[in-house]
């Protein structure tokens, strides 16, 4: 594995780039960068996909209308209000091309495409800084004021936000939409909302379907733990959804996307269970990390945790050491607008993976032994507490 | 399997749509619609993909620059002259959005996106009819004259052409490019050119890289027998390629596309061998079909053959009967501009599949017994000859 890779690219290198041509060590790499759902798809689903692999790869998928109709049946959406894309990034690209005329406001830090895409096509991007001192919480009043001052024509929020996982309750999002009905467009990027459990009903997709200027964006890859597939969708009123749908390339979805969409209705129960497990892991990982001295962990409703390192600790150094010595791959936020290398975005993972991360963090940050006896492994939090009291 | 499906969609339904929820019979469906390479990927490659399936599906792919660099290393292309897309259709969509200003000329019949895409975005499409009496051969002189008369600003040719497989020698393509240097753009869609063996070197990609107004389009899914993956690329001068590349969505390629591109350099020999086998099958299938009384088969350099049915034979009826009684799925060209339901586009397939097709055709067209004894099966062409002499 080449550490050079980590330094040469603006964006994090992919898992494949990191493991390509490497030896046994990297085969065991634990990845805290890609916000996967580790509990879905189930082994049974993977077995079904494996059994049909040749047919899936060899034959054309159906066109996206066919796949969209099935998705809508499973999720109880109206097909005219939905457009499916080759990952939410394809939808962001077309939203920018078709609906963002001159300016767009977005709170930062946030998902990079919401700043970079409109900048690349020459739009003005008004970046509203979220305050670390307020746990990166989005103050709707202040954001609306900012939009008015800058005269932005399009506004975006990510809920939960990436990279901090900050969550805005549904009633507050709706209140914001009510305030911004005169804008060309308001986008609520709900790519991670399935992981939120702060209230029983979190999405505003139902509102988007009946409002004149709202698009809700959803990721399927993130929720279903299938980032390699590339699929996502948006919900908006039929005119708005239809405009995007008409512009998208035909056959923009691949055969894996089709197969998975048609499998979903038989695996809804397992999917809901996977989200419960992920929420449990998030609570546990939050507790363990928050117990480490000098680390700040921000409250999150996504499947990742934003962590601030102690002053003077360089995230790039830590990342390089963790991957070289512990086979743990983390993301530092030095390349994210509104963040810095002192911040890590750590994806929520099952307990054994977090223990390996803690091994590395404790050793590298506090000089504790990097190899605890296996018998004492499960005392992750206690180990951290003993460090704190040391 | 629902015959309704075949009637309700403008485009052919996908293999998945046809086989979804169907019984054992359809599992045995032989598909003459999807122009797959049946000899590639090899079983060994599929085994490698199957072994890595979970990682491929779970992790993000690299961005397209990384994947493009590798493709260029393998194929000896300059990365600045190449843009990779999520299937050639994505590239056609963006070519239309960015480079086709008001009008486009294209010979018909041809690949549907070259007429439908610009029509959908309000461009004038000048359709130059290829003559059945001339075997759908493209007369470059006449086409250039037509372009001048209509004052088209963009010209497209598919070489080999789809659905007839007609091939224009490299020197003639270059002569045409020389005549059209004043146009905004000339596109040579070489999606099927790897299957051509009419001369040692067939592509004009090298010309595209150094000319001011030429794009050569290449499919990877068609050549490599991986339609489900969705990947293709274009070659043009760095300014033109860069313009498309800058507009394409980031991460437009999925993880299977990445994995396959990185496997290619180790399997070039098998790939070349697969093309030889496909060319052999094409010759055989041509002979067998041409021996059937009343059928006209057009010379093809693609991996498909255009067949004209005897007068009075309805392609839709034949398609429905072949799929219901023989599990053979064919495409009739009734929905193709410049063609009709009297034409079939039959994908070149291995001998046993063609025998099953001949079984069905002989029975349905001539009333010959649909179940020859297995021992006489291999006399496909002789059987046809005996019919002709009958």
PDB file of N, CA and C in Angstrom, chain A residues 312-367:
ATOM      1  N   UNK A 312      -2.434  20.406  18.612  1.00  0.00           N
ATOM      2  CA  UNK A 312      -1.057  20.031  18.308  1.00  0.00           C
ATOM      3  C   UNK A 312      -0.927  18.657  17.674  1.00  0.00           C
ATOM      4  N   UNK A 313      -2.028  17.876  17.612  1.00  0.00           N
ATOM      5  CA  UNK A 313      -1.958  16.565  16.960  1.00  0.00           C
ATOM      6  C   UNK A 313      -2.334  16.712  15.492  1.00  0.00           C
ATOM      7  N   UNK A 314      -1.460  16.237  14.629  1.00  0.00           N
ATOM      8  CA  UNK A 314      -1.672  16.391  13.194  1.00  0.00           C
ATOM      9  C   UNK A 314      -2.427  15.176  12.641  1.00  0.00           C
ATOM     10  N   UNK A 315      -3.583  15.444  12.057  1.00  0.00           N
ATOM     11  CA  UNK A 315      -4.426  14.370  11.534  1.00  0.00           C
ATOM     12  C   UNK A 315      -3.755  13.571  10.431  1.00  0.00           C
ATOM     13  N   UNK A 316      -2.964  14.225   9.604  1.00  0.00           N
ATOM     14  CA  UNK A 316      -2.302  13.531   8.504  1.00  0.00           C
ATOM     15  C   UNK A 316      -1.288  12.528   9.053  1.00  0.00           C
ATOM     16  N   UNK A 317      -0.529  12.965  10.053  1.00  0.00           N
ATOM     17  CA  UNK A 317       0.435  12.055  10.696  1.00  0.00           C
ATOM     18  C   UNK A 317      -0.294  10.857  11.298  1.00  0.00           C
ATOM     19  N   UNK A 318      -1.375  11.142  12.016  1.00  0.00           N
ATOM     20  CA  UNK A 318      -2.127  10.076  12.681  1.00  0.00           C
ATOM     21  C   UNK A 318      -2.675   9.082  11.649  1.00  0.00           C
ATOM     22  N   UNK A 319      -3.249   9.608  10.571  1.00  0.00           N
ATOM     23  CA  UNK A 319      -3.792   8.752   9.516  1.00  0.00           C
ATOM     24  C   UNK A 319      -2.715   7.840   8.924  1.00  0.00           C
ATOM     25  N   UNK A 320      -1.556   8.432   8.619  1.00  0.00           N
ATOM     26  CA  UNK A 320      -0.484   7.635   8.020  1.00  0.00           C
ATOM     27  C   UNK A 320      -0.005   6.539   8.970  1.00  0.00           C
ATOM     28  N   UNK A 321       0.129   6.880  10.264  1.00  0.00           N
ATOM     29  CA  UNK A 321       0.602   5.895  11.238  1.00  0.00           C
ATOM     30  C   UNK A 321      -0.446   4.801  11.461  1.00  0.00           C
ATOM     31  N   UNK A 322      -1.712   5.204  11.513  1.00  0.00           N
ATOM     32  CA  UNK A 322      -2.770   4.208  11.755  1.00  0.00           C
ATOM     33  C   UNK A 322      -2.840   3.192  10.616  1.00  0.00           C
ATOM     34  N   UNK A 323      -2.663   3.660   9.402  1.00  0.00           N
ATOM     35  CA  UNK A 323      -2.765   2.716   8.292  1.00  0.00           C
ATOM     36  C   UNK A 323      -1.509   1.853   8.216  1.00  0.00           C
ATOM     37  N   UNK A 324      -0.356   2.443   8.489  1.00  0.00           N
ATOM     38  CA  UNK A 324       0.889   1.684   8.373  1.00  0.00           C
ATOM     39  C   UNK A 324       1.034   0.669   9.510  1.00  0.00           C
ATOM     40  N   UNK A 325       0.691   1.069  10.733  1.00  0.00           N
ATOM     41  CA  UNK A 325       0.962   0.206  11.885  1.00  0.00           C
ATOM     42  C   UNK A 325      -0.235  -0.625  12.328  1.00  0.00           C
ATOM     43  N   UNK A 326      -1.453  -0.177  11.987  1.00  0.00           N
ATOM     44  CA  UNK A 326      -2.634  -0.877  12.517  1.00  0.00           C
ATOM     45  C   UNK A 326      -3.603  -1.345  11.435  1.00  0.00           C
ATOM     46  N   UNK A 327      -3.291  -1.053  10.188  1.00  0.00           N
ATOM     47  CA  UNK A 327      -4.223  -1.436   9.124  1.00  0.00           C
ATOM     48  C   UNK A 327      -5.582  -0.784   9.295  1.00  0.00           C
ATOM     49  N   UNK A 328      -5.576   0.422   9.885  1.00  0.00           N
ATOM     50  CA  UNK A 328      -6.826   1.149  10.113  1.00  0.00           C
ATOM     51  C   UNK A 328      -6.790   2.392   9.237  1.00  0.00           C
ATOM     52  N   UNK A 329      -7.804   2.529   8.385  1.00  0.00           N
ATOM     53  CA  UNK A 329      -7.813   3.625   7.413  1.00  0.00           C
ATOM     54  C   UNK A 329      -8.844   4.657   7.859  1.00  0.00           C
ATOM     55  N   UNK A 330      -8.358   5.864   8.211  1.00  0.00           N
ATOM     56  CA  UNK A 330      -9.275   6.915   8.670  1.00  0.00           C
ATOM     57  C   UNK A 330      -9.204   8.110   7.731  1.00  0.00           C
ATOM     58  N   UNK A 331     -10.196   8.986   7.833  1.00  0.00           N
ATOM     59  CA  UNK A 331     -10.206  10.190   7.023  1.00  0.00           C
ATOM     60  C   UNK A 331     -10.003  11.412   7.907  1.00  0.00           C
ATOM     61  N   UNK A 332      -8.991  12.207   7.570  1.00  0.00           N
ATOM     62  CA  UNK A 332      -8.869  13.493   8.264  1.00  0.00           C
ATOM     63  C   UNK A 332      -9.482  14.544   7.342  1.00  0.00           C
ATOM     64  N   UNK A 333      -9.972  15.628   7.918  1.00  0.00           N
ATOM     65  CA  UNK A 333     -10.814  16.561   7.159  1.00  0.00           C
ATOM     66  C   UNK A 333     -10.057  17.780   6.651  1.00  0.00           C
ATOM     67  N   UNK A 334      -8.732  17.643   6.473  1.00  0.00           N
ATOM     68  CA  UNK A 334      -7.920  18.767   6.018  1.00  0.00           C
ATOM     69  C   UNK A 334      -8.327  19.282   4.646  1.00  0.00           C
ATOM     70  N   UNK A 335      -8.927  18.416   3.811  1.00  0.00           N
ATOM     71  CA  UNK A 335      -9.310  18.863   2.471  1.00  0.00           C
ATOM     72  C   UNK A 335     -10.778  19.294   2.399  1.00  0.00           C
ATOM     73  N   UNK A 336     -11.406  19.485   3.557  1.00  0.00           N
ATOM     74  CA  UNK A 336     -12.824  19.844   3.574  1.00  0.00           C
ATOM     75  C   UNK A 336     -12.955  21.318   3.942  1.00  0.00           C
ATOM     76  N   UNK A 337     -13.624  22.078   3.102  1.00  0.00           N
ATOM     77  CA  UNK A 337     -13.849  23.498   3.376  1.00  0.00           C
ATOM     78  C   UNK A 337     -14.590  23.657   4.699  1.00  0.00           C
ATOM     79  N   UNK A 338     -14.097  24.535   5.587  1.00  0.00           N
ATOM     80  CA  UNK A 338     -14.776  24.759   6.864  1.00  0.00           C
ATOM     81  C   UNK A 338     -14.350  23.771   7.929  1.00  0.00           C
ATOM     82  N   UNK A 339     -13.385  22.907   7.618  1.00  0.00           N
ATOM     83  CA  UNK A 339     -12.863  21.985   8.610  1.00  0.00           C
ATOM     84  C   UNK A 339     -11.335  22.067   8.550  1.00  0.00           C
ATOM     85  N   UNK A 340     -10.640  21.118   9.183  1.00  0.00           N
ATOM     86  CA  UNK A 340      -9.180  21.144   9.138  1.00  0.00           C
ATOM     87  C   UNK A 340      -8.638  19.762   9.469  1.00  0.00           C
ATOM     88  N   UNK A 341      -7.316  19.626   9.358  1.00  0.00           N
ATOM     89  CA  UNK A 341      -6.652  18.357   9.628  1.00  0.00           C
ATOM     90  C   UNK A 341      -6.709  17.936  11.084  1.00  0.00           C
ATOM     91  N   UNK A 342      -7.247  18.819  11.952  1.00  0.00           N
ATOM     92  CA  UNK A 342      -7.379  18.436  13.366  1.00  0.00           C
ATOM     93  C   UNK A 342      -8.661  17.606  13.570  1.00  0.00           C
ATOM     94  N   UNK A 343      -9.466  17.517  12.516  1.00  0.00           N
ATOM     95  CA  UNK A 343     -10.732  16.770  12.614  1.00  0.00           C
ATOM     96  C   UNK A 343     -10.652  15.449  11.843  1.00  0.00           C
ATOM     97  N   UNK A 344     -11.258  14.425  12.425  1.00  0.00           N
ATOM     98  CA  UNK A 344     -11.402  13.147  11.740  1.00  0.00           C
ATOM     99  C   UNK A 344     -12.887  12.861  11.549  1.00  0.00           C
ATOM    100  N   UNK A 345     -13.243  12.281  10.398  1.00  0.00           N
ATOM    101  CA  UNK A 345     -14.595  11.735  10.286  1.00  0.00           C
ATOM    102  C   UNK A 345     -14.457  10.222  10.321  1.00  0.00           C
ATOM    103  N   UNK A 346     -14.972   9.643  11.407  1.00  0.00           N
ATOM    104  CA  UNK A 346     -14.823   8.203  11.609  1.00  0.00           C
ATOM    105  C   UNK A 346     -16.168   7.519  11.405  1.00  0.00           C
ATOM    106  N   UNK A 347     -16.181   6.596  10.462  1.00  0.00           N
ATOM    107  CA  UNK A 347     -17.429   5.892  10.185  1.00  0.00           C
ATOM    108  C   UNK A 347     -17.753   4.939  11.335  1.00  0.00           C
ATOM    109  N   UNK A 348     -19.023   4.845  11.703  1.00  0.00           N
ATOM    110  CA  UNK A 348     -19.459   3.943  12.769  1.00  0.00           C
ATOM    111  C   UNK A 348     -19.282   2.503  12.309  1.00  0.00           C
ATOM    112  N   UNK A 349     -18.525   1.733  13.093  1.00  0.00           N
ATOM    113  CA  UNK A 349     -18.266   0.339  12.721  1.00  0.00           C
ATOM    114  C   UNK A 349     -18.514  -0.581  13.925  1.00  0.00           C
ATOM    115  N   UNK A 350     -18.612  -1.882  13.654  1.00  0.00           N
ATOM    116  CA  UNK A 350     -18.851  -2.822  14.757  1.00  0.00           C
ATOM    117  C   UNK A 350     -17.716  -2.809  15.783  1.00  0.00           C
ATOM    118  N   UNK A 351     -18.056  -3.240  17.000  1.00  0.00           N
ATOM    119  CA  UNK A 351     -17.163  -3.195  18.162  1.00  0.00           C
ATOM    120  C   UNK A 351     -15.724  -3.690  17.910  1.00  0.00           C
ATOM    121  N   UNK A 352     -15.522  -4.855  17.271  1.00  0.00           N
ATOM    122  CA  UNK A 352     -14.129  -5.319  17.120  1.00  0.00           C
ATOM    123  C   UNK A 352     -13.284  -4.347  16.287  1.00  0.00           C
ATOM    124  N   UNK A 353     -13.890  -3.738  15.286  1.00  0.00           N
ATOM    125  CA  UNK A 353     -13.145  -2.775  14.467  1.00  0.00           C
ATOM    126  C   UNK A 353     -12.804  -1.536  15.278  1.00  0.00           C
ATOM    127  N   UNK A 354     -13.746  -1.100  16.128  1.00  0.00           N
ATOM    128  CA  UNK A 354     -13.500   0.092  16.945  1.00  0.00           C
ATOM    129  C   UNK A 354     -12.395  -0.194  17.968  1.00  0.00           C
ATOM    130  N   UNK A 355     -12.356  -1.418  18.455  1.00  0.00           N
ATOM    131  CA  UNK A 355     -11.268  -1.771  19.389  1.00  0.00           C
ATOM    132  C   UNK A 355      -9.907  -1.638  18.714  1.00  0.00           C
ATOM    133  N   UNK A 356      -9.841  -2.070  17.460  1.00  0.00           N
ATOM    134  CA  UNK A 356      -8.567  -1.950  16.741  1.00  0.00           C
ATOM    135  C   UNK A 356      -8.210  -0.474  16.547  1.00  0.00           C
ATOM    136  N   UNK A 357      -9.213   0.336  16.245  1.00  0.00           N
ATOM    137  CA  UNK A 357      -8.980   1.774  16.127  1.00  0.00           C
ATOM    138  C   UNK A 357      -8.480   2.344  17.455  1.00  0.00           C
ATOM    139  N   UNK A 358      -9.126   1.917  18.563  1.00  0.00           N
ATOM    140  CA  UNK A 358      -8.732   2.419  19.885  1.00  0.00           C
ATOM    141  C   UNK A 358      -7.309   1.983  20.231  1.00  0.00           C
ATOM    142  N   UNK A 359      -6.969   0.743  19.903  1.00  0.00           N
ATOM    143  CA  UNK A 359      -5.582   0.276  20.066  1.00  0.00           C
ATOM    144  C   UNK A 359      -4.624   1.302  19.476  1.00  0.00           C
ATOM    145  N   UNK A 360      -4.892   1.627  18.224  1.00  0.00           N
ATOM    146  CA  UNK A 360      -4.004   2.527  17.499  1.00  0.00           C
ATOM    147  C   UNK A 360      -4.006   3.924  18.085  1.00  0.00           C
ATOM    148  N   UNK A 361      -5.203   4.446  18.370  1.00  0.00           N
ATOM    149  CA  UNK A 361      -5.304   5.809  18.894  1.00  0.00           C
ATOM    150  C   UNK A 361      -4.587   5.915  20.237  1.00  0.00           C
ATOM    151  N   UNK A 362      -4.827   4.930  21.120  1.00  0.00           N
ATOM    152  CA  UNK A 362      -4.213   4.976  22.448  1.00  0.00           C
ATOM    153  C   UNK A 362      -2.696   4.940  22.337  1.00  0.00           C
ATOM    154  N   UNK A 363      -2.204   4.053  21.476  1.00  0.00           N
ATOM    155  CA  UNK A 363      -0.754   3.924  21.341  1.00  0.00           C
ATOM    156  C   UNK A 363      -0.151   5.187  20.740  1.00  0.00           C
ATOM    157  N   UNK A 364      -0.784   5.710  19.710  1.00  0.00           N
ATOM    158  CA  UNK A 364      -0.180   6.822  18.984  1.00  0.00           C
ATOM    159  C   UNK A 364      -0.382   8.157  19.711  1.00  0.00           C
ATOM    160  N   UNK A 365      -1.523   8.293  20.386  1.00  0.00           N
ATOM    161  CA  UNK A 365      -1.783   9.577  21.056  1.00  0.00           C
ATOM    162  C   UNK A 365      -1.212   9.624  22.468  1.00  0.00           C
ATOM    163  N   UNK A 366      -1.219   8.452  23.150  1.00  0.00           N
ATOM    164  CA  UNK A 366      -0.832   8.481  24.578  1.00  0.00           C
ATOM    165  C   UNK A 366       0.315   7.548  24.899  1.00  0.00           C
ATOM    166  N   UNK A 367       0.826   6.834  23.873  1.00  0.00           N
ATOM    167  CA  UNK A 367       1.944   5.934  24.111  1.00  0.00           C
ATOM    168  C   UNK A 367       1.586   4.674  24.865  1.00  0.00           C
TER     169      UNK A 367
END
